[in-house]
PDB file of C-alpha atoms in Angstrom:
ATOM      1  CA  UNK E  20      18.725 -15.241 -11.431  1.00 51.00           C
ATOM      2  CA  UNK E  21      17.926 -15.250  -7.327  1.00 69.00           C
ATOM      3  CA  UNK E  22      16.809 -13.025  -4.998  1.00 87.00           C
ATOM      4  CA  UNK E  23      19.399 -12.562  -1.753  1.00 95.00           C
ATOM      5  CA  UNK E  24      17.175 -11.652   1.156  1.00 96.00           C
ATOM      6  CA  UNK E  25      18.702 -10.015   4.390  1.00 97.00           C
ATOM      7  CA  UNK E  26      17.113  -9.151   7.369  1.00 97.00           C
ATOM      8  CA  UNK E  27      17.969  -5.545   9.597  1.00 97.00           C
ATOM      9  CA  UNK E  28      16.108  -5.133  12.356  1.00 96.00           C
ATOM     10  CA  UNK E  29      12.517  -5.276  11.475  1.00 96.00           C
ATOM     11  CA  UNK E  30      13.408  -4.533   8.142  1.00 97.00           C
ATOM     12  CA  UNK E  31      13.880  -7.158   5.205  1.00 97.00           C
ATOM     13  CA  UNK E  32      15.585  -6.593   2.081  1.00 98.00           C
ATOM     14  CA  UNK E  33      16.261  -8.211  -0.907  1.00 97.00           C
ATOM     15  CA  UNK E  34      18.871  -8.057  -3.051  1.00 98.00           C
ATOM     16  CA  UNK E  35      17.441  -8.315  -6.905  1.00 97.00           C
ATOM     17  CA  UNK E  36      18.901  -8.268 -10.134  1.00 97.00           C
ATOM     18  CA  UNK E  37      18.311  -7.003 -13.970  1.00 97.00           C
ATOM     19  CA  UNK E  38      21.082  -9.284 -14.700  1.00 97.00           C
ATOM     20  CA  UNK E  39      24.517  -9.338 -15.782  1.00 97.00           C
ATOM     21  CA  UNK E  40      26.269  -6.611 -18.696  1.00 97.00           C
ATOM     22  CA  UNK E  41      29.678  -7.021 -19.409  1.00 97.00           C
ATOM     23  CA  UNK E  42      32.029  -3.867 -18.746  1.00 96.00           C
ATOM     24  CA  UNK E  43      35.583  -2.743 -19.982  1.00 96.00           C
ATOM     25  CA  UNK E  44      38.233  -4.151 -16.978  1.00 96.00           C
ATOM     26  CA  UNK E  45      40.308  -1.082 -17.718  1.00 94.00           C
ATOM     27  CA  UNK E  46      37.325   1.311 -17.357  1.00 95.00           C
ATOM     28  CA  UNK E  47      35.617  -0.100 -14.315  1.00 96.00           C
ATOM     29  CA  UNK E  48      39.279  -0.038 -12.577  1.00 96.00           C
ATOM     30  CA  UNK E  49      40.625   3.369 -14.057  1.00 96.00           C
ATOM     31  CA  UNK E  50      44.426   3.335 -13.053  1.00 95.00           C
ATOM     32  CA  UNK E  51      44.989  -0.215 -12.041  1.00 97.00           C
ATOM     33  CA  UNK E  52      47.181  -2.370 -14.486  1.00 97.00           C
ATOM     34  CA  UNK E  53      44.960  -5.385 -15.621  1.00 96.00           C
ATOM     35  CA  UNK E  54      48.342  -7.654 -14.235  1.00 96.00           C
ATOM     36  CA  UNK E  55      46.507  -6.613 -10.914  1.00 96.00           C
ATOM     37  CA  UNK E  56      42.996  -6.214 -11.707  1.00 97.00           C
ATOM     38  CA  UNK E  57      42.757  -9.745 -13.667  1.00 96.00           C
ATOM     39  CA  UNK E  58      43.071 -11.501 -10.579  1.00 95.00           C
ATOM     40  CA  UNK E  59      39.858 -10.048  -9.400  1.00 95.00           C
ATOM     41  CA  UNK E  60      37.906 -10.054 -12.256  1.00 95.00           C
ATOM     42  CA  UNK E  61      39.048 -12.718 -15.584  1.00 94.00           C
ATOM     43  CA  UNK E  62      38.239 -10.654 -18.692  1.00 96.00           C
ATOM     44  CA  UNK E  63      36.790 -12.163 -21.827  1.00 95.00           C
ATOM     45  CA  UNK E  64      38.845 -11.793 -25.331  1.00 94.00           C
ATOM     46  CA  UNK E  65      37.413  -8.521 -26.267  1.00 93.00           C
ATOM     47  CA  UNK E  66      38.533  -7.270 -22.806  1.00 95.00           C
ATOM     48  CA  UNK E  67      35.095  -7.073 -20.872  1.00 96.00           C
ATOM     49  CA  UNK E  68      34.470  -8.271 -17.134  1.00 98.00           C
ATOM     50  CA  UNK E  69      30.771  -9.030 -15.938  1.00 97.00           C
ATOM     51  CA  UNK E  70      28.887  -7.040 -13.815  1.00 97.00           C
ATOM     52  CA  UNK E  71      26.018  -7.517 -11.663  1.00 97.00           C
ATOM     53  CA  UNK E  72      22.959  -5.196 -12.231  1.00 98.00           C
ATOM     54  CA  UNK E  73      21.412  -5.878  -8.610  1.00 98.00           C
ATOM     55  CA  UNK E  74      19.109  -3.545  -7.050  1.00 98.00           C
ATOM     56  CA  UNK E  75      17.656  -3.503  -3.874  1.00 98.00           C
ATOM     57  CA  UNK E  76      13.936  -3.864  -2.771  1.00 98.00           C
ATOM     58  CA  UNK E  77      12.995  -2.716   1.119  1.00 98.00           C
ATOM     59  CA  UNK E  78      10.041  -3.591   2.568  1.00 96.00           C
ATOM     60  CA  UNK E  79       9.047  -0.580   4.786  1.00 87.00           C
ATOM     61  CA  UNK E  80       6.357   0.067   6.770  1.00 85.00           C
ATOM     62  CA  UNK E  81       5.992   2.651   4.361  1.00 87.00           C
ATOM     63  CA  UNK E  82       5.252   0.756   1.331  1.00 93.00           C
ATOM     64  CA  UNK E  83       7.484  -1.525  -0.953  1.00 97.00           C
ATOM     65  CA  UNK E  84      10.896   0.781  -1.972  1.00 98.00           C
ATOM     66  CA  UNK E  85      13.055   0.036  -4.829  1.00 98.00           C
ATOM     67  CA  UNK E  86      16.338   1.566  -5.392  1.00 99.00           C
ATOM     68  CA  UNK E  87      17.701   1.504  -8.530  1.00 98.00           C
ATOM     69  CA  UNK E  88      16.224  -0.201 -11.579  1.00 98.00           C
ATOM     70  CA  UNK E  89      18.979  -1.556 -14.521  1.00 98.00           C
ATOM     71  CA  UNK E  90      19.053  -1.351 -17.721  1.00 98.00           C
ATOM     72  CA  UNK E  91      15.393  -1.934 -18.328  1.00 97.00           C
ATOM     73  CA  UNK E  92      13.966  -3.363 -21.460  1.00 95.00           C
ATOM     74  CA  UNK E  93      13.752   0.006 -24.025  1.00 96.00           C
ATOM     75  CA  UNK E  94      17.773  -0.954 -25.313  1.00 95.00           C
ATOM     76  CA  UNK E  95      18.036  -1.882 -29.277  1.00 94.00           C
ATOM     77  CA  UNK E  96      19.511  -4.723 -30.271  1.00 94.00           C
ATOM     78  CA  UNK E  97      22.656  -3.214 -31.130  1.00 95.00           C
ATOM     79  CA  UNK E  98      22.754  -1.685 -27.330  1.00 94.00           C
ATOM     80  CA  UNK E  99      21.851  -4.768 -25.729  1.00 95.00           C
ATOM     81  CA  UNK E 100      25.191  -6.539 -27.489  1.00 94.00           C
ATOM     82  CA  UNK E 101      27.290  -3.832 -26.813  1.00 93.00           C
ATOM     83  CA  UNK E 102      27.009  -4.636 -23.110  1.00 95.00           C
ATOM     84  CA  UNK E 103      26.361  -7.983 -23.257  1.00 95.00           C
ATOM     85  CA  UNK E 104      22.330  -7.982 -21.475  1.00 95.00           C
ATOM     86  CA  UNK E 105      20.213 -10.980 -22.117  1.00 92.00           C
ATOM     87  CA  UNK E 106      16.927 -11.738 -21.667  1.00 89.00           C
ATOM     88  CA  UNK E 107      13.694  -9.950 -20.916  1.00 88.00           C
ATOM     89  CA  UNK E 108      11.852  -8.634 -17.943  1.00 89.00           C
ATOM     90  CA  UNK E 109      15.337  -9.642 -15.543  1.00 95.00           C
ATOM     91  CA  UNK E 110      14.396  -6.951 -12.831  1.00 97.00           C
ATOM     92  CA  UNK E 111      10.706  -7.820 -12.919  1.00 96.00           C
ATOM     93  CA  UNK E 112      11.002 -11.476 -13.039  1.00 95.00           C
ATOM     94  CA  UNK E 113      13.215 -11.271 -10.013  1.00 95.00           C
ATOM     95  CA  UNK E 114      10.093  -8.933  -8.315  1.00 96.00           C
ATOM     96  CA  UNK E 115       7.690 -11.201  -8.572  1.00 95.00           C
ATOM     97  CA  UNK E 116       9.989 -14.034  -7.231  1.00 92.00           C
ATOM     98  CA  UNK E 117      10.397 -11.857  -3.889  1.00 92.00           C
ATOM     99  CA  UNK E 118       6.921 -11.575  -3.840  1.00 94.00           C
ATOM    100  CA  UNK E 119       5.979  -8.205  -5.708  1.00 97.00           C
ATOM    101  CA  UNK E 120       4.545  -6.787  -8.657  1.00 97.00           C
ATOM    102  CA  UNK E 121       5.459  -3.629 -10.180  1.00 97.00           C
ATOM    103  CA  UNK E 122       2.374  -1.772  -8.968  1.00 97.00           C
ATOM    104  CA  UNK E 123       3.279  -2.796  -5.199  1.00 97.00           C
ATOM    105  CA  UNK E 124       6.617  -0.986  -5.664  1.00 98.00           C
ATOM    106  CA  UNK E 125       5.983   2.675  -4.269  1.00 97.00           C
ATOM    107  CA  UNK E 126       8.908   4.402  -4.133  1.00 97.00           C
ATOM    108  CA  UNK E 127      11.825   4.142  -6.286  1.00 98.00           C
ATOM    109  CA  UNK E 128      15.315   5.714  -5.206  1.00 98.00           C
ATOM    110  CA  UNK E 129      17.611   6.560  -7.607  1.00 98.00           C
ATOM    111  CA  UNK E 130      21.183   6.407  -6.786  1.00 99.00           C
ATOM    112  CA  UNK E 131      21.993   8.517  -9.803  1.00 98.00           C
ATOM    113  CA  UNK E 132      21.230   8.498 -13.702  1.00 98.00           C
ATOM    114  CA  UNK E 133      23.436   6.252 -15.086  1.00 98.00           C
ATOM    115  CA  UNK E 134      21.476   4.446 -17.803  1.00 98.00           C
ATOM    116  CA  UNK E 135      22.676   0.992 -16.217  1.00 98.00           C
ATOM    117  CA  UNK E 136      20.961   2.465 -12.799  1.00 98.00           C
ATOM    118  CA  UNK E 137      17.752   3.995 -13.793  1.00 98.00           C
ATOM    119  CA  UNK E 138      17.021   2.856 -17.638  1.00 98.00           C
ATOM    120  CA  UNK E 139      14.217   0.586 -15.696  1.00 98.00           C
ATOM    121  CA  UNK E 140      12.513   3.971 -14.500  1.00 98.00           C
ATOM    122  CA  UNK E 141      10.293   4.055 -17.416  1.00 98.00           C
ATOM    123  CA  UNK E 142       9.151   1.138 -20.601  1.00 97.00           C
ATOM    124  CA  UNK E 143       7.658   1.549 -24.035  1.00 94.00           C
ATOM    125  CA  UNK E 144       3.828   0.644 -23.201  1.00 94.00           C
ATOM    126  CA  UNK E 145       1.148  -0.750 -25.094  1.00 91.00           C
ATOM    127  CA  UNK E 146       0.893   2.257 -27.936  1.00 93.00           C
ATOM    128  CA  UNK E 147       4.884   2.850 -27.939  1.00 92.00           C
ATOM    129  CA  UNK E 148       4.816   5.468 -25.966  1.00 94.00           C
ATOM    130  CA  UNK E 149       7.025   6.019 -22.736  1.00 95.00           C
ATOM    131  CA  UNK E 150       5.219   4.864 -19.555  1.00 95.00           C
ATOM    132  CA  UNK E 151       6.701   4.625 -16.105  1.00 97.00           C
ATOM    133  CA  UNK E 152       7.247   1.237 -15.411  1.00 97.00           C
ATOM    134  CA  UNK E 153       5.926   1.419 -11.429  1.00 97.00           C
ATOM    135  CA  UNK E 154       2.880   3.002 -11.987  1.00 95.00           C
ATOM    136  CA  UNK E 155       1.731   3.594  -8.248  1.00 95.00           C
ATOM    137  CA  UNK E 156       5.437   4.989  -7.618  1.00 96.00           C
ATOM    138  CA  UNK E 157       7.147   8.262  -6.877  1.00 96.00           C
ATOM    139  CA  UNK E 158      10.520   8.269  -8.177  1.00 98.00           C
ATOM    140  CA  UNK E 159      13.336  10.342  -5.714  1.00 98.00           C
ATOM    141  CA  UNK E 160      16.428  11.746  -7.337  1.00 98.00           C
ATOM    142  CA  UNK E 161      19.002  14.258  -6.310  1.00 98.00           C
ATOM    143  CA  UNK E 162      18.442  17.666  -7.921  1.00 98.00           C
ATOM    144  CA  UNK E 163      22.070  17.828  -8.798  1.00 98.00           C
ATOM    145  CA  UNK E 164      22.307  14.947 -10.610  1.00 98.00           C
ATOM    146  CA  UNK E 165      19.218  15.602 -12.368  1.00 98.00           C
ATOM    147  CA  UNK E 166      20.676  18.513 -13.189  1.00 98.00           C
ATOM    148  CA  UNK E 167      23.945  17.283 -14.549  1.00 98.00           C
ATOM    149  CA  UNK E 168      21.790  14.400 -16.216  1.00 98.00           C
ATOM    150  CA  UNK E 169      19.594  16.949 -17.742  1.00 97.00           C
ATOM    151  CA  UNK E 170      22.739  19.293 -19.486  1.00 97.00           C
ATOM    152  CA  UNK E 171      25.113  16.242 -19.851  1.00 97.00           C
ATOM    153  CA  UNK E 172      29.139  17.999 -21.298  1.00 97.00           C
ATOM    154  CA  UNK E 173      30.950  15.788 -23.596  1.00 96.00           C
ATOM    155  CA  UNK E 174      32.099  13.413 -20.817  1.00 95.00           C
ATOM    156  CA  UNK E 175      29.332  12.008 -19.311  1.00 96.00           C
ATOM    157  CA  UNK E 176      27.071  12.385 -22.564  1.00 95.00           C
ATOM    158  CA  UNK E 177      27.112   8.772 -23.420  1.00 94.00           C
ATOM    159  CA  UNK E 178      25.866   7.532 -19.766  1.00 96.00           C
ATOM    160  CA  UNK E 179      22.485   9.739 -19.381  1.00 98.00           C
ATOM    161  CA  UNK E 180      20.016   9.119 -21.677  1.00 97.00           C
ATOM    162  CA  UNK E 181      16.801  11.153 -21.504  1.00 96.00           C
ATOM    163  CA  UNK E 182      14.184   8.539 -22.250  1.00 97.00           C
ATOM    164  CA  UNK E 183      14.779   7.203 -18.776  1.00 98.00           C
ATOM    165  CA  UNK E 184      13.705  10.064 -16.637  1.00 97.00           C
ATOM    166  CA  UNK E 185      12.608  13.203 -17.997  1.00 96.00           C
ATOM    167  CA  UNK E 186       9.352  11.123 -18.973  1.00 95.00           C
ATOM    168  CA  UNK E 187       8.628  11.311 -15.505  1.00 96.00           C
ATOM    169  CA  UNK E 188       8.670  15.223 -15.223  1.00 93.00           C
ATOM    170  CA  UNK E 189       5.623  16.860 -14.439  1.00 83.00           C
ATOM    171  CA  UNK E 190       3.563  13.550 -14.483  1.00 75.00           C
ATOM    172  CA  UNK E 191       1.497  12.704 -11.028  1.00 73.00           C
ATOM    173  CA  UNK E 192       1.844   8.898 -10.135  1.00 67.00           C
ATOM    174  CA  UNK E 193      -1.706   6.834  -8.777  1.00 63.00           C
ATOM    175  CA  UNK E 194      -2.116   8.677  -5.890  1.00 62.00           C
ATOM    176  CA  UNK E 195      -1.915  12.189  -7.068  1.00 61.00           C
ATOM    177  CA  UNK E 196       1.986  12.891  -6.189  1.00 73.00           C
ATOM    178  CA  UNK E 197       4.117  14.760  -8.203  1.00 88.00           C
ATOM    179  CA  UNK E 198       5.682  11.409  -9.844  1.00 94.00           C
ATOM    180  CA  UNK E 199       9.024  12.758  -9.376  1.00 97.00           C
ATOM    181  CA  UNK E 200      10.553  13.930  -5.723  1.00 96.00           C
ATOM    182  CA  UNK E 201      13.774  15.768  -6.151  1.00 97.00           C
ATOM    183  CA  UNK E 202      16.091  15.673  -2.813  1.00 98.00           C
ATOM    184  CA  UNK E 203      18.518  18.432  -2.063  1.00 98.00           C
ATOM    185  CA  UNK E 204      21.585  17.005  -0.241  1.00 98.00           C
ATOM    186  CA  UNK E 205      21.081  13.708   2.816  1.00 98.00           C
ATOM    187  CA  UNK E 206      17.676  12.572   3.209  1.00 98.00           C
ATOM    188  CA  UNK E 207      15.534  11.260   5.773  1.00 98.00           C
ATOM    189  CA  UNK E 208      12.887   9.204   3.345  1.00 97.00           C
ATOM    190  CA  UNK E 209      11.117   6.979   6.165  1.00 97.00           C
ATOM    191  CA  UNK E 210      11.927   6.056  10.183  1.00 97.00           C
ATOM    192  CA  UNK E 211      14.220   3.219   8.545  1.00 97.00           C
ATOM    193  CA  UNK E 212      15.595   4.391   5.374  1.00 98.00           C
ATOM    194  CA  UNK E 213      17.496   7.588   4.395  1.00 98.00           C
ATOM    195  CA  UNK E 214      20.024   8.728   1.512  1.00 98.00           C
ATOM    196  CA  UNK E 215      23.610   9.750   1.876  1.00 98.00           C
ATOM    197  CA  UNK E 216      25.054  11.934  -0.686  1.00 98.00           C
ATOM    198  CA  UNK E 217      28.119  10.405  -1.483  1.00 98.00           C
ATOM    199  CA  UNK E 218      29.713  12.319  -4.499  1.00 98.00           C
ATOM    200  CA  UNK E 219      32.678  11.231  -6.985  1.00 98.00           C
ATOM    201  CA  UNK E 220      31.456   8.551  -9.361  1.00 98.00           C
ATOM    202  CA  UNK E 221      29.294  11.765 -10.095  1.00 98.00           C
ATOM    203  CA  UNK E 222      28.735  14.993  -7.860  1.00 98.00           C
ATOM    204  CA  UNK E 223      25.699  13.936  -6.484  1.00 98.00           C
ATOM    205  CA  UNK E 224      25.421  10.215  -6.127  1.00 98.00           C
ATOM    206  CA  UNK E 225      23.851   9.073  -3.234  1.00 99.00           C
ATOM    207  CA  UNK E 226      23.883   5.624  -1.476  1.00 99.00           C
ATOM    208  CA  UNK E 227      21.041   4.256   0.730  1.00 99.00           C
ATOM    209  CA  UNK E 228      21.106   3.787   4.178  1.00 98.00           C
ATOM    210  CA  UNK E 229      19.009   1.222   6.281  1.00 98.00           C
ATOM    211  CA  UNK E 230      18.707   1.511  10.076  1.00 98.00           C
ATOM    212  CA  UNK E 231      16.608  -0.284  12.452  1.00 97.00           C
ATOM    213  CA  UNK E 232      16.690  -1.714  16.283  1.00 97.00           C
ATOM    214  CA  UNK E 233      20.628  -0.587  16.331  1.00 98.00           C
ATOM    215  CA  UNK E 234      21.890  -2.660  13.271  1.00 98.00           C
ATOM    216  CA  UNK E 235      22.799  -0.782   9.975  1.00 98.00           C
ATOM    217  CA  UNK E 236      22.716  -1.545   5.853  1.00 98.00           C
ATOM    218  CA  UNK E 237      24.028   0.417   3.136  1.00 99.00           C
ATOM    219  CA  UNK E 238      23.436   0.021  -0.556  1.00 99.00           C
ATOM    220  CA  UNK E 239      26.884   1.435  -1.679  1.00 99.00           C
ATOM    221  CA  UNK E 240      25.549   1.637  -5.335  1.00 98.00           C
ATOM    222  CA  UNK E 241      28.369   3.133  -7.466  1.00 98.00           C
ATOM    223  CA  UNK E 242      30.151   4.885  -5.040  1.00 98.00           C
ATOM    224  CA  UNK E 243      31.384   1.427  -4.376  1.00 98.00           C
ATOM    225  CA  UNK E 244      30.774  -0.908  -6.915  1.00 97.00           C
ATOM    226  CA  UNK E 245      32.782  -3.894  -6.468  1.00 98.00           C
ATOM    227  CA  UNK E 246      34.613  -4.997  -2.614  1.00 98.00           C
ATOM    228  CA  UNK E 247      37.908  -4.472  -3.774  1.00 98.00           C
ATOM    229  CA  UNK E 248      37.363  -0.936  -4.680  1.00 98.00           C
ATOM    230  CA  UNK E 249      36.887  -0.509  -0.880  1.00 98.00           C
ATOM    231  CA  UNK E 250      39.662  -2.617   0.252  1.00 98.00           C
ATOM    232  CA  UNK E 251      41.492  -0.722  -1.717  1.00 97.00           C
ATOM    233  CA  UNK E 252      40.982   2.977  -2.068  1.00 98.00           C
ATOM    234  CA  UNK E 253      42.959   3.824  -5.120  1.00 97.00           C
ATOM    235  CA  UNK E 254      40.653   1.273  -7.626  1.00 98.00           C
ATOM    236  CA  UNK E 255      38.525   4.548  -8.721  1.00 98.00           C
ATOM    237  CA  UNK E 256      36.623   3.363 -12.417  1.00 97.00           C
ATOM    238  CA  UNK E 257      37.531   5.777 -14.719  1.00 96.00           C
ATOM    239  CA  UNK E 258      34.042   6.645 -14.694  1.00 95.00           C
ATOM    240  CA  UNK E 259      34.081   8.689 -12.257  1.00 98.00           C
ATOM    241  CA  UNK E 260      34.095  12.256 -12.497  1.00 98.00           C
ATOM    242  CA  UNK E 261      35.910  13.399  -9.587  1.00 98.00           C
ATOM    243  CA  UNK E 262      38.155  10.487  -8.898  1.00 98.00           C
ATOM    244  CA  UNK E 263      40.197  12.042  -5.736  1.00 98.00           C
ATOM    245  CA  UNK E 264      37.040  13.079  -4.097  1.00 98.00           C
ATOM    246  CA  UNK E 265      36.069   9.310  -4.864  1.00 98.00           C
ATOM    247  CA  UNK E 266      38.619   8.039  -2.968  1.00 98.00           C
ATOM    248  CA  UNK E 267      38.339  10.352  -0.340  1.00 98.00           C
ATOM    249  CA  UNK E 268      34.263   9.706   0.024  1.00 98.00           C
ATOM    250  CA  UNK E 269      35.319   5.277   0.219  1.00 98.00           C
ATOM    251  CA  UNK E 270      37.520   6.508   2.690  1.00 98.00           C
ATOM    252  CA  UNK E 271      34.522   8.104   4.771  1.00 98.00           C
ATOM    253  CA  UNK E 272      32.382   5.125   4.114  1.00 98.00           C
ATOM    254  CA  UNK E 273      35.039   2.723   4.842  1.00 98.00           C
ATOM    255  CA  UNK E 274      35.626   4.320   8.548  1.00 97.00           C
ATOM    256  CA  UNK E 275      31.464   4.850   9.069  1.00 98.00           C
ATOM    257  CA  UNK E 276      30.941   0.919   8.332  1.00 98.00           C
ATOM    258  CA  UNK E 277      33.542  -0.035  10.490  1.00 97.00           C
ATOM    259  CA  UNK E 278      32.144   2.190  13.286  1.00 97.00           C
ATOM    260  CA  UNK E 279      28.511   0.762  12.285  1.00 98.00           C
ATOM    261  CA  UNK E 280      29.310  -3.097  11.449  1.00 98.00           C
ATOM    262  CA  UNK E 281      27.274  -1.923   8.736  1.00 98.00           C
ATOM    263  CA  UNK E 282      26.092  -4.884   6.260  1.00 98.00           C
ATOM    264  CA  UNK E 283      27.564  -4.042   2.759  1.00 98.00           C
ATOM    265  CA  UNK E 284      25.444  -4.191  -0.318  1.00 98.00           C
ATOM    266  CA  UNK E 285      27.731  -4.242  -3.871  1.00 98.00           C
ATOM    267  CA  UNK E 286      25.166  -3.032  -6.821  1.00 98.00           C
ATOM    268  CA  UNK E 287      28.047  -4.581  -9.635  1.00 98.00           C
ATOM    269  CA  UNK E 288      30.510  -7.048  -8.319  1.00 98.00           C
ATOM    270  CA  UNK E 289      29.430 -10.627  -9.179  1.00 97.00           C
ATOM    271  CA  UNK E 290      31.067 -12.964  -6.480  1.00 96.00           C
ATOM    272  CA  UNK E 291      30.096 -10.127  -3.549  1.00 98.00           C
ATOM    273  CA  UNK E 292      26.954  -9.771  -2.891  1.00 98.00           C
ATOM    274  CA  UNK E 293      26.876  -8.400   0.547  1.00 98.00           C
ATOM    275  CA  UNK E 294      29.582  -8.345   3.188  1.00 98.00           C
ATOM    276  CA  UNK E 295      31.267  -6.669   6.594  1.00 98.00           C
ATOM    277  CA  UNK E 296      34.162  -4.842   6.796  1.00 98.00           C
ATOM    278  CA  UNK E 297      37.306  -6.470   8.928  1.00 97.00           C
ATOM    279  CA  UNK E 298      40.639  -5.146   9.372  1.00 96.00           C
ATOM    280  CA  UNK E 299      43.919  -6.227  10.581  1.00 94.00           C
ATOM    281  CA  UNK E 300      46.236  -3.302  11.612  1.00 93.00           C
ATOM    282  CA  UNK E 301      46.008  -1.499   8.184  1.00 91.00           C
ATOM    283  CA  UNK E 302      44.843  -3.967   5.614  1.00 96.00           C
ATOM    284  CA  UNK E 303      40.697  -3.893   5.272  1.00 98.00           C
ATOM    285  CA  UNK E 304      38.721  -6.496   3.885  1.00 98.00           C
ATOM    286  CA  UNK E 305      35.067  -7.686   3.060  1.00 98.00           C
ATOM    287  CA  UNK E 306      33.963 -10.686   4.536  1.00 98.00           C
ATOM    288  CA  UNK E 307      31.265 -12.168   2.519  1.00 97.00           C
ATOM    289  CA  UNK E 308      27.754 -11.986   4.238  1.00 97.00           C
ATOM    290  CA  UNK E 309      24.949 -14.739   3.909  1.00 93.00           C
ATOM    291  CA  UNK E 310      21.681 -13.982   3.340  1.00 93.00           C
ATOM    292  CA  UNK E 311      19.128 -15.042   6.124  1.00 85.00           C
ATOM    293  CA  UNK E 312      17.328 -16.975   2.794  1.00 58.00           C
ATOM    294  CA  UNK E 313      18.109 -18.058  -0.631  1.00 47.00           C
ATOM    295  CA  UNK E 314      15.460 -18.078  -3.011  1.00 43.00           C
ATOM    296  CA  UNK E 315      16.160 -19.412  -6.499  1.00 41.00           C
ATOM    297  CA  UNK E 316      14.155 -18.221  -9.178  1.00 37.00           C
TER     298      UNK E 316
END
């Protein structure tokens, strides 16, 4: 594993990781033959592409955010070879290479409740018990998707899994917060960093938005997943709930980065890390970004 580190305005970020899980290439593509998708991304023989589990740590002025936290380390053994996860403590590890420690982290976004996005939120402590695994942290989540996470229909059952934030409900974090914030629609969080509710993949994801001294970030979470899927509009995962709106909501995003020369951040794609939009006449793509430092763990 490494830690990417950018730098926006007076704001530094860095791009961490709970490591790699491998992923169906028809269901992370929906629609898109595999003659096409292939090229992208080379399955392996049972079918499965790999996909990055990075998350994204800001250092604010505020305090240390986090947005997004993996997998985590409560899957069975059976889970963790489903997907393909190795190792232990990925997302921490990759913390404390950047610098942190868990307790440092005080806020942690949620871009929705997909157990490969937020199954981090919360560990099995020292009596086997669920504990929050950033103690000193409030954790911010949309009340739709809590919501929808909460009442799951027979759909989206087998992505939210309880364990990984109703735990959180009703507890108070270090400092006497309610441990859990719930946002209702865009976001203003601190002078740098706000969330944009950016629905399809479910009807209230939200990406994260970084802004400082006139240069823009965005961590495009699952609303985007890999660059290709924004270079090309129609390459909705079947995943997603409301696929037209998803197009429809890259298609916003697409025109707003453009606008912005907004830095890119990809949560899943493994060879994109980060990258800015160009275009010639009608055909868009992402030009890979490098990080102002490369730190290997």
């Amino acid at each position: 594993m490494s830690t990417l580190t950018f730098q926006i305005g007076a704001v530094r970020l860095h791009l961490v990781t709970d490591g790699v899980f491998w992923l169906d290439g028809g269901a992370a593509f929906g629609l898109i033959p595999r003659v096409m998708w292939e090229k992208v991304a080379r399955p392996d023989a049972s079918h499965r592409i790999p996909n990055q589990l990075r998350c994204l740590l800001i250092e604010s002025d505020d305090g240390v955010i986090l947005v997004d936290t993996g997998y985590g380390d409560k899957l069975s053994d059976k889970q963790r070879r489903q997907v393909g996860l190795q190792g232990e403590r990925r997302l921490l590890g990759d913390l404390e290479s950047a610098g942190y420690s868990a307790g440092d982290v005080r806020m942690v976004i949620n871009t929705h409740l997909h157990a490969d996005h937020c199954g981090g939120n919360t560990c099995w402590d020292a009596d086997d018990e669920i504990a929050p695994t950033f103690p000193n942290a409030q954790y911010l989540i949309q009340r739709l998707e809590l919501a929808d996470a909460t009442y799951p229909n027979e759909r989206t059952r087998g992505a939210y899994f309880r364990e990984n934030f109703l735990p959180l409900l009703g507890l108070c974090s270090a400092h006497g917060a309610e441990r859990v914030r719930v946002l209702s629609g865009d976001t203003q969080i601190t002078p740098e960093v706000r969330t944009m509710v950016t629905p399809g993949h479910t009807r209230a994801h939200q990406c994260v938005v970084i802004e400082s001294r006139g240069e823009t970030a965005i961590f495009l979470a699952d609303a985007v997943a890999w660059a290709v899927s924004l270079e090309r509009l129609a390459w909705v995962p079947a995943f997603d709930v409301e696929p037209l709106i998803s197009m429809e909501t890259k298609r916003a995003l697409r025109d707003w980065a453009w606008r912005k020369d907004a830095l890119l951040l990809f949560q899943h794609d493994p060879k994109v890390a980060a990258g800015r939009l160009r275009r010639d006449g009608e055909d868009w793509q992402v030009e890979p970004a490098r990080p102002a430092s490369h730190v290997p763990q």
